[in-house]
XYZ file of C-alpha atoms in Angstrom:
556
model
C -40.036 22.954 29.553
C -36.322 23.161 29.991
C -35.086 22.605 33.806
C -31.475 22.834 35.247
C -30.336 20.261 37.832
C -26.644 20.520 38.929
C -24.148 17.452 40.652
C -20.337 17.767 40.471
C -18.746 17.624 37.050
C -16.154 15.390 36.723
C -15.475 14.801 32.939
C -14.966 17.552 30.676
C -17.607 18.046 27.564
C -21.248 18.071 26.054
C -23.246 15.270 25.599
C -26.509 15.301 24.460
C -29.093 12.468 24.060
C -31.646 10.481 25.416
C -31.843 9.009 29.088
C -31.001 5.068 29.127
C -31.000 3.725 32.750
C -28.726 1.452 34.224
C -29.371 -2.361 34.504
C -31.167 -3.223 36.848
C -29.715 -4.600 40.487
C -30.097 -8.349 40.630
C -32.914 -8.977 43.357
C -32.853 -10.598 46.739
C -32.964 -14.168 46.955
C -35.683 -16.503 48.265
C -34.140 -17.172 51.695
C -35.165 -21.250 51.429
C -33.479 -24.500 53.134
C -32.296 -27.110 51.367
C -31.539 -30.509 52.476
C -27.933 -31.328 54.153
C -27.539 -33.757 51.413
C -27.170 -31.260 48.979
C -25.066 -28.804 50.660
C -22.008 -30.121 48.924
C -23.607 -29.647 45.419
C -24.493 -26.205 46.462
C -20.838 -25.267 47.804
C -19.687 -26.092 44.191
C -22.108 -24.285 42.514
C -21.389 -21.252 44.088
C -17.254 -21.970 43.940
C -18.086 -22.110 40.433
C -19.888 -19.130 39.983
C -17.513 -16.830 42.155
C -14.812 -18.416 40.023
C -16.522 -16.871 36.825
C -17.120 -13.881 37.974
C -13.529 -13.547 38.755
C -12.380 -14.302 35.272
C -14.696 -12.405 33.978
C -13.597 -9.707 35.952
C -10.276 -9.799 35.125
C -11.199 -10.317 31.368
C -12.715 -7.055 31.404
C -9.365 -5.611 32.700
C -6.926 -7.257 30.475
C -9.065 -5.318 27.235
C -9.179 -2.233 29.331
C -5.673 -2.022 30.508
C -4.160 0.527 32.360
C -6.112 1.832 35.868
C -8.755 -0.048 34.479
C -6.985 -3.122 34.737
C -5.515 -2.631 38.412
C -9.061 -1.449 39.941
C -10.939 -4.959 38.510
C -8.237 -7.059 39.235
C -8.571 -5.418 42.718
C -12.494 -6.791 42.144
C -11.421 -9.949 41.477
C -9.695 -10.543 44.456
C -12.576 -9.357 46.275
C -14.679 -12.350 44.775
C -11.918 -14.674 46.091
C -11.507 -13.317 48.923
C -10.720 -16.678 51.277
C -12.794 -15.147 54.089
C -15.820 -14.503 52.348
C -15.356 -17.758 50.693
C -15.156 -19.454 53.602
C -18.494 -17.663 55.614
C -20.570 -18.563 52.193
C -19.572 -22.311 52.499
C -20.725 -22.588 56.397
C -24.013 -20.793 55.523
C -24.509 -23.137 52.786
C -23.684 -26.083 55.281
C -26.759 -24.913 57.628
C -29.089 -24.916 54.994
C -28.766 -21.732 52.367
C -28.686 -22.410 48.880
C -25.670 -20.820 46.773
C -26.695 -17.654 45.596
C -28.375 -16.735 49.256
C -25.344 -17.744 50.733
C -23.271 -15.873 48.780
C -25.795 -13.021 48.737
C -25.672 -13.053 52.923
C -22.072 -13.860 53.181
C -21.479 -10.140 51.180
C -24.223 -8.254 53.208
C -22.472 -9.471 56.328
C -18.893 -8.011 55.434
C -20.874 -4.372 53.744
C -22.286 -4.310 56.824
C -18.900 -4.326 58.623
C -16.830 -2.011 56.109
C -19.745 0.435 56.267
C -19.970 0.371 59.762
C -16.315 1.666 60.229
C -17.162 5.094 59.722
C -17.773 4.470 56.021
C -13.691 4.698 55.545
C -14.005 1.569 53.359
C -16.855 2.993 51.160
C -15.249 2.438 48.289
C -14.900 -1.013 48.761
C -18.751 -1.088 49.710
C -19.847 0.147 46.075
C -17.118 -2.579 44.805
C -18.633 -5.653 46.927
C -22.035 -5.047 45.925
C -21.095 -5.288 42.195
C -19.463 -8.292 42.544
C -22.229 -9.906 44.975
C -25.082 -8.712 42.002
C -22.688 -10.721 39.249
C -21.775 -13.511 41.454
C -26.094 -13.811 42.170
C -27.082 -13.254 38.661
C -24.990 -16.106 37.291
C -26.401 -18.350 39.712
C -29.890 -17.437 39.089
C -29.287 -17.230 35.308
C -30.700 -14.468 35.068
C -28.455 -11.194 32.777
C -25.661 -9.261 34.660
C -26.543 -5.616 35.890
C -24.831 -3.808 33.916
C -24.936 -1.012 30.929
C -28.033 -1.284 28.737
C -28.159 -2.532 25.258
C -29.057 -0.070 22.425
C -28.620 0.304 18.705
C -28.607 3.990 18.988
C -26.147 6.289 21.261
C -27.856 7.707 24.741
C -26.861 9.422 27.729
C -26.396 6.889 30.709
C -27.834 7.205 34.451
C -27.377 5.526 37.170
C -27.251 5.763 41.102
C -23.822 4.717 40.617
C -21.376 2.780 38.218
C -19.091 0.019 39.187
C -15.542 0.221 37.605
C -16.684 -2.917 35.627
C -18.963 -1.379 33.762
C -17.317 2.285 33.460
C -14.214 1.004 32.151
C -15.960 -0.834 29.292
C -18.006 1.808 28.619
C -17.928 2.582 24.476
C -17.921 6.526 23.983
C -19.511 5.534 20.459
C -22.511 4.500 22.234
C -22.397 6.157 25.295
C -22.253 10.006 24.539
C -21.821 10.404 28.520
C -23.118 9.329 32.281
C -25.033 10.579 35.173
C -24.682 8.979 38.577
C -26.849 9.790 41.716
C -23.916 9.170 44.206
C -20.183 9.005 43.738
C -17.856 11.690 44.333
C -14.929 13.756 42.278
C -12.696 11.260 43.303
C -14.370 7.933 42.838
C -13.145 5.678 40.708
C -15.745 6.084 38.102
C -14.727 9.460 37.837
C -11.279 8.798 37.418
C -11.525 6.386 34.384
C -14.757 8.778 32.922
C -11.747 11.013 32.416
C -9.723 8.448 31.256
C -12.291 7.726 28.421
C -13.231 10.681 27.693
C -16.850 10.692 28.540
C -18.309 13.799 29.906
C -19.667 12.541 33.080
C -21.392 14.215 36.276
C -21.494 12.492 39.283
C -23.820 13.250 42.878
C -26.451 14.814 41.641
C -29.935 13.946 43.359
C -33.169 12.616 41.577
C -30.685 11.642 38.376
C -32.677 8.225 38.123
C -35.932 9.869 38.551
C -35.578 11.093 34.983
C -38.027 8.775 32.283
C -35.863 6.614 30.321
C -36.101 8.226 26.306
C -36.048 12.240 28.206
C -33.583 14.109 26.138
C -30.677 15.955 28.079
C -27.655 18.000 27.880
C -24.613 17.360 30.291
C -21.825 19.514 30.439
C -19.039 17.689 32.323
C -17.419 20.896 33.051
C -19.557 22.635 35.367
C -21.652 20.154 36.310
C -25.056 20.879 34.627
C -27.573 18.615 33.372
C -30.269 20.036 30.912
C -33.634 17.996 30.864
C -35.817 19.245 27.572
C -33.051 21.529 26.574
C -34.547 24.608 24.194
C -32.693 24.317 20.515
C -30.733 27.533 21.631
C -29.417 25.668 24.798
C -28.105 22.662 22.388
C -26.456 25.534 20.055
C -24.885 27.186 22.899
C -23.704 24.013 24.804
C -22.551 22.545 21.394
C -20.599 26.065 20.124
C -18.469 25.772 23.872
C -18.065 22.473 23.306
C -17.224 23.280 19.219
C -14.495 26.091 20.751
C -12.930 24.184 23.320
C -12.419 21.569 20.911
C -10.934 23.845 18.673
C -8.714 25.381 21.017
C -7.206 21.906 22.191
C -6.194 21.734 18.302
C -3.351 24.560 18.642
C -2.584 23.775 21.801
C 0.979 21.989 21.839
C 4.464 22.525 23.548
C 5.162 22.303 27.121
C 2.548 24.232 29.626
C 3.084 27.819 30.148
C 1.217 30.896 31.353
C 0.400 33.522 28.306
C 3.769 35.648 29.224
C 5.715 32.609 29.506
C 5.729 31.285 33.282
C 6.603 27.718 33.082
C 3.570 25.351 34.365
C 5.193 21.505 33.594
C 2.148 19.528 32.393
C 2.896 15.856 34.125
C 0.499 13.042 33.610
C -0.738 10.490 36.445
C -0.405 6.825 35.330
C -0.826 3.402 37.237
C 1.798 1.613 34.802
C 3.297 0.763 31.497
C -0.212 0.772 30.132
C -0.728 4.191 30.815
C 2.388 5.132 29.222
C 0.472 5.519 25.967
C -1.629 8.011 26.175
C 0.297 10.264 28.421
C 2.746 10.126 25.519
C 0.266 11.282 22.858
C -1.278 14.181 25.260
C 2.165 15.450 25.077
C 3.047 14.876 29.164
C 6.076 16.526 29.891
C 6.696 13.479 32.791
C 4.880 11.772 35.005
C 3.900 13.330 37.906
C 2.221 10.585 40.336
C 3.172 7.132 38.902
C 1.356 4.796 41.584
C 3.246 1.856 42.019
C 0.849 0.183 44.486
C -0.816 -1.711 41.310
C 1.689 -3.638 40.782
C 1.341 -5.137 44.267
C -1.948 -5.544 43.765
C -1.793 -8.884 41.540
C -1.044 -10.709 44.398
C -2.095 -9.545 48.180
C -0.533 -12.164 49.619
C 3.680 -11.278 48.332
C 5.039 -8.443 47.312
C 5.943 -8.758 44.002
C 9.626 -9.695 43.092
C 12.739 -7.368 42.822
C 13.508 -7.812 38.825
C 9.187 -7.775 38.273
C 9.429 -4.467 39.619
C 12.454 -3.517 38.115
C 10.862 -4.463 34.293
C 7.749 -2.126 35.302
C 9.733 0.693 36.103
C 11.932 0.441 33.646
C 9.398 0.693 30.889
C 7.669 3.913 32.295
C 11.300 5.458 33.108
C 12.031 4.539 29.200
C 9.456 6.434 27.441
C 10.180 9.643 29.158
C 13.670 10.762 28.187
C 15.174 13.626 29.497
C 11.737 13.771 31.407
C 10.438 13.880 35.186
C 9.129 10.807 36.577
C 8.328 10.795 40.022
C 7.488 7.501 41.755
C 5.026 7.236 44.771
C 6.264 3.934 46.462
C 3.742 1.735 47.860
C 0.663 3.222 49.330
C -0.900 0.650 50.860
C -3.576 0.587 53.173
C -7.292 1.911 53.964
C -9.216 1.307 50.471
C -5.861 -0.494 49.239
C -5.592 -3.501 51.859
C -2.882 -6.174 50.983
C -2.085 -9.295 52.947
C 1.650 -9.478 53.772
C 1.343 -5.584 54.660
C -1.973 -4.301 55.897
C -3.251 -5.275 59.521
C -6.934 -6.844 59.689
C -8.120 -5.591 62.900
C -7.794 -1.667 62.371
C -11.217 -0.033 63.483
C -10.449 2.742 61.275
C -7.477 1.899 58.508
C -7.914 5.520 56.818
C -6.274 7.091 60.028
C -4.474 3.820 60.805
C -1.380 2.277 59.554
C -1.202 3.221 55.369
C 1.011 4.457 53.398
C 4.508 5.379 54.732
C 3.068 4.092 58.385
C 3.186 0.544 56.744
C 6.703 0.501 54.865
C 8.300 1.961 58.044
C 6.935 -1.090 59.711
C 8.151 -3.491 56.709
C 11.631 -2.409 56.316
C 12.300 -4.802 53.776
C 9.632 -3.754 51.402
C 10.461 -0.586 50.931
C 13.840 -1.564 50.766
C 13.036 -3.620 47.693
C 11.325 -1.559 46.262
C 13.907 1.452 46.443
C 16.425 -1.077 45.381
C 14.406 -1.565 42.428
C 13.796 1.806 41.351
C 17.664 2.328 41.517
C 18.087 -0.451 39.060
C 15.572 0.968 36.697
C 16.642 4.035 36.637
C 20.673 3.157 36.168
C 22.135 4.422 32.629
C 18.627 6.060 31.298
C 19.021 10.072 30.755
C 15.628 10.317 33.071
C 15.248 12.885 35.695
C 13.868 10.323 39.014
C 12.212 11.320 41.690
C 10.962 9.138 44.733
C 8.239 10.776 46.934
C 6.553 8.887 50.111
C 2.755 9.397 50.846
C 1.564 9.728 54.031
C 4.427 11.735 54.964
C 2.510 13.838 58.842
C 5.921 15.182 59.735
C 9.338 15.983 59.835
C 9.953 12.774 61.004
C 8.401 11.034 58.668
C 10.083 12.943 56.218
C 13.640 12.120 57.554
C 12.986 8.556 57.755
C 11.776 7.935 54.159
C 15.066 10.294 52.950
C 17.645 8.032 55.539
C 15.760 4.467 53.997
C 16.220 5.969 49.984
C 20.159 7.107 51.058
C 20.510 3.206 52.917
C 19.419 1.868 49.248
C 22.207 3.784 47.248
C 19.168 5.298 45.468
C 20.187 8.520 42.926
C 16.739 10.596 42.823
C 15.755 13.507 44.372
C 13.652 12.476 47.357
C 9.772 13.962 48.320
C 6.916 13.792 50.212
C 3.171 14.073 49.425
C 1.172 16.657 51.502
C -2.005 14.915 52.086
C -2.380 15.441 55.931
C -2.996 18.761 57.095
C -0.113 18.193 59.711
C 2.050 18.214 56.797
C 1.036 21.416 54.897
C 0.765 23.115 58.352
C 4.797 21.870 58.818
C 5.888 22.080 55.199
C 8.599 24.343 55.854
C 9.693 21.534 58.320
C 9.355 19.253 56.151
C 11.302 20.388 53.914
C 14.655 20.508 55.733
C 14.517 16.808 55.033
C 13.287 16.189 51.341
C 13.786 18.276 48.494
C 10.278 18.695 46.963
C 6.352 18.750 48.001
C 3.646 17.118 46.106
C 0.009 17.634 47.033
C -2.387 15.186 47.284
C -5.417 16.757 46.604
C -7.955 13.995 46.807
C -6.314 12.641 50.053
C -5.928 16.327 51.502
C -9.559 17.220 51.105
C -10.501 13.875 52.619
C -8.380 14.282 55.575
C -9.104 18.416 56.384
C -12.910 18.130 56.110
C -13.726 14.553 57.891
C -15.215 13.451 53.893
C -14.652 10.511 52.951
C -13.703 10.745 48.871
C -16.061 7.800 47.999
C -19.364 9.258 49.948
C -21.615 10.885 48.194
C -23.411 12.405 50.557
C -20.383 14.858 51.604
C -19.659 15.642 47.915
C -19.759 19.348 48.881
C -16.671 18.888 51.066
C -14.797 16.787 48.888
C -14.612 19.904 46.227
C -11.340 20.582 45.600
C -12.541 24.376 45.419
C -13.194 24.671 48.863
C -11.154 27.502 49.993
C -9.880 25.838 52.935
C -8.219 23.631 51.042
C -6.880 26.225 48.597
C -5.290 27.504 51.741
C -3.257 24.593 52.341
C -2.101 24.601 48.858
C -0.938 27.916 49.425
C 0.677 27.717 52.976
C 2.687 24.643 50.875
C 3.441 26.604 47.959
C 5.243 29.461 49.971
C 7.022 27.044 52.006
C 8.236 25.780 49.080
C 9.232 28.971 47.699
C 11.004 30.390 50.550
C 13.139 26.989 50.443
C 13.735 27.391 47.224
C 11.916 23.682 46.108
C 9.463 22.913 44.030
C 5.378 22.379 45.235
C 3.520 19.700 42.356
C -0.159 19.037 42.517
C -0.621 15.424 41.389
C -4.495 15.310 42.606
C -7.686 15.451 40.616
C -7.572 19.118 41.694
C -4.986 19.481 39.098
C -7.415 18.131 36.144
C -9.723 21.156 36.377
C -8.319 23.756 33.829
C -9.806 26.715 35.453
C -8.541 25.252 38.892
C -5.227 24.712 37.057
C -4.925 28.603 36.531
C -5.486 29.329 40.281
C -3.518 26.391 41.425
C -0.986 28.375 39.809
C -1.527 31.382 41.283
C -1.484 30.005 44.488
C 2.404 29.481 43.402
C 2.234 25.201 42.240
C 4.994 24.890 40.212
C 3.670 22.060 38.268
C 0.546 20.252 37.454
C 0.068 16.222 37.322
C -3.719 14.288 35.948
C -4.818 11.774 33.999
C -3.645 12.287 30.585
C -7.142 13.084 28.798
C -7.111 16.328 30.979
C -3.786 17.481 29.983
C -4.879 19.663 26.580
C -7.358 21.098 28.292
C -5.263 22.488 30.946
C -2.533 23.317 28.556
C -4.701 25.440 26.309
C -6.667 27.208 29.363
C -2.797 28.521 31.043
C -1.776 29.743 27.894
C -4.825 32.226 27.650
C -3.686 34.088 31.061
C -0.700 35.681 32.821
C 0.451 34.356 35.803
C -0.697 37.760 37.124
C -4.090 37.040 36.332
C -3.977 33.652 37.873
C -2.166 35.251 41.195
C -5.370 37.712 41.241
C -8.142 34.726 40.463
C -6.534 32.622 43.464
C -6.672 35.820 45.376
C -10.622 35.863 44.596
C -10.788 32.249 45.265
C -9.229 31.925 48.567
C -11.550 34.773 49.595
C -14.903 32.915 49.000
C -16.458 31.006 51.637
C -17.767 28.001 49.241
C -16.416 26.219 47.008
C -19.402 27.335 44.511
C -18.520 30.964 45.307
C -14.611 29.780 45.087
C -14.893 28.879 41.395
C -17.590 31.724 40.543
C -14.788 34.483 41.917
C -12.294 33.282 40.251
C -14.021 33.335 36.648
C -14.745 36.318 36.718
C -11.287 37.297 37.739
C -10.061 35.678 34.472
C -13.318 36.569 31.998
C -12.436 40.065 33.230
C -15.918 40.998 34.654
C-alpha cells in the first residue's frame, strides 16, 4: 500500500528505485591495554593510518574538483589536525591501542564542538567520518561508505559525509535520502551540484527494508514507499515536462513580460568555472574565496597564488558580473593564522569581516590581489564583505577596498538581521546588498544550518525571513542599488519567482539550479510574482508560505 512521508527537498527531480542503505558505521573498539613496550609501535600504526586517510581524502577531492575538493581537503586537515594528533599519542602512551586511541581522542573533541551550542555541528558530522575511516583501516575491516551494487537504487542514510556524496555516481545512484541534515548542509549543496534528486531530514528514512521500492521527488520533498503505477506515471510525466521545459530555456533570466532577473552562479573556484559556463550564468554571484585559504590553515596563501585564482574566474566571464566575497573565515571555517581557539561560541564570535578588521594585512592582500586580477579584463568586479552588522562595518570594509586602490563597486552581505533591519544605513556606505540566505535564516531563528532537528526553521520559506528580504529589497530600491540573493534560497525556482516579487534584483546558486530557475521566471509576470510574495509573506509557516504562493502562480 502506497504511503507518503515528507523531509525537506533539496535536489530537484524523480528518482525511483529500490532502497540500498548506507554502509554501515565502523563499531566501537575493544577498550584493551597493551603493554608500554609497545606503545611506540602503536603510535606509528595509527600515524600511519591517519596519514591514509588523509590522502585518501584528498584523492577523492582532486577527481571531484570544485566545492567538492575544498570541503575534503577541509577533512583532511581535520585528520591532521596536530591537536588531535597529539591527545591520540598520550592515550596510546597510557595503554590504548591505535584505533581506541584514535577512536577516544575524536569522541573527546565531538564532545567539545557539540557542547558549544552545537555551532560547530557541521564539523561534528565531518569528525565522525573521518574517525569511522581512520578506525576501519586500522581494524581492516571496509570503509563506511556507499554500498556496492550492479544495479541502480535509491540511497538512505541518517546522513552522508561529503566523502561519500561527492563521489556519488548518478548512473548508479538514481538519488538519496538522509534522516538528518538540513537545506544547507553540505550534502545538500553538492546533491545539487550532481544532480541527484535528494531529500534530506526526514524521520524513520532508515527504517525503510533495504530492496522497498520508492519515489523521491527532490522538489517538494516527498518520498513514495510502494508507489501505485499511476504515482510513477505522474511523478515521471513532471519530471518528463520539466525536463522538457529546461530544453528551450536559454538567454539571460527574465520575467514573461520582460523584467530582467540576472541568473548568477555560486562557485568556490576555477573548477567551478565549468559548469556555470555551460548553465549559461550570466556572472558569478557569490564566488567564495575562503577555499583557497583553506589548503593551508596555518598562512594565508600568497599574493600572485591568489592573483592566478582570480584571474581565471574573472577570465571566463567577459563583459560579466563577478562579485567576490573576501575571506569568510571563522565558526565552521576555522583557520590558524586568523581564527581564535578559545571562542565559546565562534558563530556569534569573531568571523567573517570581525576577523579581517582584526588582520589588516590580510585583507589588504587580498584586495590587493583582486585589483591585480581584475586590471585590463573587460569584467564588471564587485567586492562584497560578509558579516557586514552595521553601518560601521560597512564603512570600514569600503575605506580598506579605497586604501588598496581597488576599482570595483564595493558591497555587503545581509546575513545578520541587524543588517537588513539597517539596510538603508548601510547603504550610505556601499553600493549594493547581497543576501545571505543560509546565514540569515541561521542567525534570525537561533537554527543552526547543519542541525537537523531545527530543519523547520532553517526553511528559507519561513515568512519571517521573506520579510527581511523584503525590508532589504526596498531599501535598496529607494537608494537606487541593487539587492542579489546569493543563498540556497535563490536555487528554489518557485522561491526564485517570489524572491522576485519581493523586489531581488538578481538571483545567484549553484549552477545545476540555474535552468530550472530560468525556465520557471519566464512562465510569469513580475506582477504575478509581486502577488505570490504578497501570499507568501502572509502565511505563518513556511509550509503554508510555499502552498500560498502556488496557488498564486497556478492561478487557483
Amino acid at each position: 500500500m502506497e504511503t507518503t512521508l515528507r523531509g525537506v527537498g533539496v535536489s530537484h527531480g524523480v528518482a525511483i528505485g529500490e532502497v540500498r542503505h548506507m554502509g554501515t558505521a565502523v563499531l566501537e573498539p575493544p577498550a584493551k591495554q597493551i603493554p608500554a613496550d609497545e606503545a611506540e609501535r602503536e603510535q606509528g600504526r595509527a600515524r600511519q593510518a591517519v596519514e591514509a586517510v588523509a590522502a585518501d581524502l584528498n584523492a577523492r577531492g582532486n577527481l571531484a574538483g570544485g566545492e567538492a575538493q575544498a570541503v575534503l581537503e577541509a577533512q583532511a586537515m581535520i585528520a591532521q589536525d596536530p591537536e588531535l594528533i597529539a591527545d591520540v599519542d598520550r592515550r596510546i602512551a597510557v595503554g590504548s591501542t591505535a584505533e581506541r586511541g584514535i577512536y577516544d581522542a575524536f569522541s573527546h573533541y565531538r564532545e567539545l564542538l557539540a557542547g558549544a551550542g552545537e555551532y560547530m555541528a557541521g564539523r561534528v558530522a565531518d569528525l565522525d567520518d573521518v574517525r569511522n575511516r581512520i578506525v576501519a583501516r586500522l581494524l581492516g575491516v571496509p570503509m563506511p561508505g556507499v554500498p556496492d551494487s550492479d544495479e541502480p537504487y535509491v540511497l538512505i542514510a541518517r546522513d552522508l559525509a561529503p566523502a561519500d556524496t561527492a563521489l556519488l555516481d548518478p548512473a548508479l545512484v538514481l538519488g538519496f535520502v538522509t534522516e538528518e541534515g538540513g537545506p544547507t548542509s553540505h550534502s545538500a549543496i553538492l546533491a545539487r551540484a550532481l544532480g541527484v534528486p535528494a531529500i534530506v531530514a526526514l524521520p524513520g528514512a532508515g527504517e525503510l527494508a533495504e530492496g522497498t521500492l520508492i519515489a523521491v521527488d527532490g522538489s517538494t520533498g516527498e518520498l513514495f514507499v510502494d508507489p501505485s503505477e499511476e504515482k510513477k506515471a505522474e511523478l515521471t510525466k513532471a519530471a518528463a515536462d520539466r525536463k522538457a521545459a529546461l530544453a528551450t530555456s536559454s538567454g539571460p533570466g527574465a520575467t514573461s513580460d520582460g523584467h530582467k532577473v540576472p541568473l548568477l552562479a555560486n562557485v568556490g573556484g576555477p573548477a567551478d568555472v565549468p559548469a556555470a559556463v555551460e548553465a549559461g550564468a550570466e556572472g558569478v554571484g557569490l564566488f567564495r574565496t575562503e577555499f583557497l585559504f583553506l589548503d593551508d590553515s596555518k598562512k594565508a596563501p600568497s599574493e600572485e597564488k591568489q592573483v592566478e585564482a582570480y584571474r581565471k574566474v574573472l577570465e571566463a566571464f567577459p563583459e560579466g558580473r563577478v562579485v567576490v566575497r573576501v575571506l569568510d573565515a571563522g565558526a565552521d571555517k576555522p583557520l590558524d593564522f586568523l581564527t581564535p581557539v578559545d571562542e565559546p561560541n565562534p558563530a556569534l564570535g569573531v568571523r567573517g569581516l570581525r576577523s579581517l578588521l582584526d588582520h589588516p594585512d590580510v585583507l589588504r592582500t587580498q584586495l590587493t590581489a583582486l585589483a591585480r586580477a581584475a586590471e585590463g579584463l573587460p569584467v564588471y568586479l564587485e567586492v562584497m564583505a560578509p558579516m557586514v552588522a552595521d553601518r560601521t562595518d560597512a564603512k570600514a570594509f569600503a575605506d580598506a577596498c579605497r586604501e588598496a586602490g581597488l576599482r570595483a563597486k564595493f558591497g555587503a552581505m545581509v546575513e545578520i538581521p541587524s543588517a537588513a533591519l539597517r539596510a538603508r544605513s548601510i547603504l550610505q556606505e556601499v553600493e549594493f546588498l547581497s543576501l545571505g540566505t543560509n546565514d540569515l535564516a541561521q542567525y534570525t531563528f537561533a537554527a543552526d544550518r547543519q542541525v537537523g532537528a531545527v530543519s523547520r526553521l532553517q526553511d528559507p520559506w519561513q515568512p519571517a525571513l521573506l520579510d527581511l528580504v523584503a525590508l532589504s529589497a526596498e531599501a535598496a530600491k529607494a537608494e537606487g542599488k541593487s539587492c542579489g540573493v546569493c543563498g540556497e534560497a535563490a536555487s528554489d525556482p518557485l522561491l526564485a519567482c517570489v524572491l522576485t516579487g519581493l523586489g531581488v534584483t538578481s538571483l545567484s546558486m549553484g549552477a545545476a539550479s540555474i535552468p530550472y530557475v530560468r525556465a520557471t521566471l519566464a512562465k510569469y509576470t513580475l506582477a504575478q510574482c509581486e502577488r505570490a510574495a504578497a501570499a507568501a509573506r502572509a502565511a505563518d509557516t513556511a509550509h503554508e508560505a510555499r502552498l500560498a504562493a502556488q496557488a498564486v502562480l497556478s492561478g487557483e
